[in-house]
CSV table of C-alpha atoms in Angstrom, one decimal:
chain,number,residue,atom,x,y,z
A,1,UNK,CA,0.1,0.0,-0.1
A,2,UNK,CA,1.0,3.5,-0.9
A,3,UNK,CA,0.2,7.0,0.6
A,4,UNK,CA,-1.5,7.7,-2.6
A,5,UNK,CA,-3.6,4.5,-2.0
A,6,UNK,CA,-4.3,5.8,1.5
A,7,UNK,CA,-5.3,9.1,0.0
A,8,UNK,CA,-7.7,7.8,-2.3
A,9,UNK,CA,-9.9,5.7,0.0
A,10,UNK,CA,-9.6,3.9,3.4
A,11,UNK,CA,-8.0,0.6,3.2
A,12,UNK,CA,-8.3,-2.1,5.8
A,13,UNK,CA,-4.8,-3.5,6.8
A,14,UNK,CA,-4.4,-6.7,8.9
A,15,UNK,CA,-1.6,-5.5,11.4
A,16,UNK,CA,-1.6,-9.0,13.5
A,17,UNK,CA,-1.9,-12.7,12.5
A,18,UNK,CA,-4.0,-13.1,15.4
A,19,UNK,CA,-6.3,-9.9,15.8
A,20,UNK,CA,-7.2,-7.7,12.8
A,21,UNK,CA,-9.6,-5.6,14.6
A,22,UNK,CA,-12.4,-6.3,12.1
A,23,UNK,CA,-14.0,-9.7,13.0
A,24,UNK,CA,-17.2,-11.1,12.3
A,25,UNK,CA,-18.6,-8.2,10.3
A,26,UNK,CA,-17.8,-5.8,13.2
A,27,UNK,CA,-14.9,-4.0,14.5
A,28,UNK,CA,-13.5,-5.4,17.6
A,29,UNK,CA,-12.0,-3.6,20.9
A,30,UNK,CA,-8.9,-4.5,22.7
A,31,UNK,CA,-9.1,-8.1,24.6
A,32,UNK,CA,-12.2,-8.9,22.4
A,33,UNK,CA,-9.8,-12.2,21.4
A,34,UNK,CA,-9.0,-13.0,24.8
A,35,UNK,CA,-12.7,-12.8,26.1
A,36,UNK,CA,-14.7,-14.3,23.3
A,37,UNK,CA,-12.0,-17.1,22.4
A,38,UNK,CA,-10.7,-17.6,25.5
A,39,UNK,CA,-7.1,-16.9,24.5
A,40,UNK,CA,-4.5,-16.2,27.4
A,41,UNK,CA,-3.7,-12.6,28.5
A,42,UNK,CA,-0.5,-11.1,27.7
A,43,UNK,CA,0.6,-11.0,31.4
A,44,UNK,CA,3.1,-13.2,33.1
A,45,UNK,CA,0.8,-15.9,34.4
A,46,UNK,CA,-1.8,-15.7,31.1
A,47,UNK,CA,-4.6,-14.1,33.3
A,48,UNK,CA,-5.6,-10.7,34.2
A,49,UNK,CA,-4.0,-9.9,37.6
A,50,UNK,CA,-3.7,-6.8,39.7
A,51,UNK,CA,-1.4,-8.3,42.4
A,52,UNK,CA,2.4,-7.7,41.4
A,53,UNK,CA,4.6,-10.2,43.2
A,54,UNK,CA,8.0,-8.6,42.8
A,55,UNK,CA,10.4,-7.3,45.1
A,56,UNK,CA,10.8,-3.6,43.5
A,57,UNK,CA,7.1,-3.5,43.4
A,58,UNK,CA,6.6,-4.3,47.3
A,59,UNK,CA,9.4,-1.9,48.2
A,60,UNK,CA,7.5,0.8,46.2
A,61,UNK,CA,4.2,-0.4,48.2
A,62,UNK,CA,2.5,-0.5,45.1
A,63,UNK,CA,1.7,-4.6,45.1
A,64,UNK,CA,-1.9,-3.9,45.3
A,65,UNK,CA,-4.1,-1.2,43.8
A,66,UNK,CA,-5.2,1.0,47.0
A,67,UNK,CA,-6.8,4.1,47.2
A,68,UNK,CA,-4.8,7.4,47.4
A,69,UNK,CA,-6.1,10.8,47.7
A,70,UNK,CA,-5.1,13.2,44.8
A,71,UNK,CA,-2.1,14.6,44.9
A,72,UNK,CA,-1.7,18.6,45.6
A,73,UNK,CA,-0.7,18.9,41.7
A,74,UNK,CA,-3.8,16.8,40.9
A,75,UNK,CA,-5.9,19.2,43.1
A,76,UNK,CA,-4.4,22.3,41.6
A,77,UNK,CA,-5.2,21.0,38.1
A,78,UNK,CA,-8.8,20.5,38.9
A,79,UNK,CA,-9.0,24.1,40.8
A,80,UNK,CA,-8.0,25.7,37.5
A,81,UNK,CA,-10.1,23.5,35.3
A,82,UNK,CA,-13.4,24.7,37.7
A,83,UNK,CA,-12.1,28.0,37.4
A,84,UNK,CA,-11.8,28.0,33.6
A,85,UNK,CA,-15.1,26.0,33.1
A,86,UNK,CA,-17.0,28.5,35.3
A,87,UNK,CA,-15.3,31.6,33.3
A,88,UNK,CA,-16.7,29.6,29.9
A,89,UNK,CA,-19.9,29.5,31.6
A,90,UNK,CA,-20.3,32.9,32.7
A,91,UNK,CA,-19.0,34.1,29.1
A,92,UNK,CA,-21.6,32.0,27.7
A,93,UNK,CA,-24.4,33.3,29.7
A,94,UNK,CA,-23.3,36.9,29.7
A,95,UNK,CA,-23.1,36.6,25.9
A,96,UNK,CA,-26.5,34.9,25.6
A,97,UNK,CA,-28.0,37.8,27.8
A,98,UNK,CA,-26.5,40.7,25.6
A,99,UNK,CA,-28.0,38.7,22.6
A,100,UNK,CA,-31.2,38.7,23.8
A,101,UNK,CA,-31.0,42.6,24.7
A,102,UNK,CA,-29.9,43.5,21.4
A,103,UNK,CA,-32.7,41.5,19.6
């Protein structure tokens, strides 16, 4: 396939001998093959898992998923997003009010 072919029309490509992304006449999502055809997961055990039994993972305290409150950075980003959203809503409401007054 050439760049000109890609420009002319969409062309499906098979990028994997195991999974093409288009099977049974429909598009598939990741892990469809694993769940529908009972294929092993691409992990150390061949199963889904959340427990990681490695020394370095244990030392970091990350062997199991646990709740952690948001970091200060995440809270600052959320506050900035909230302020930006409030400003956008205020602007939209103000502009719609001005548009009604000029009609």
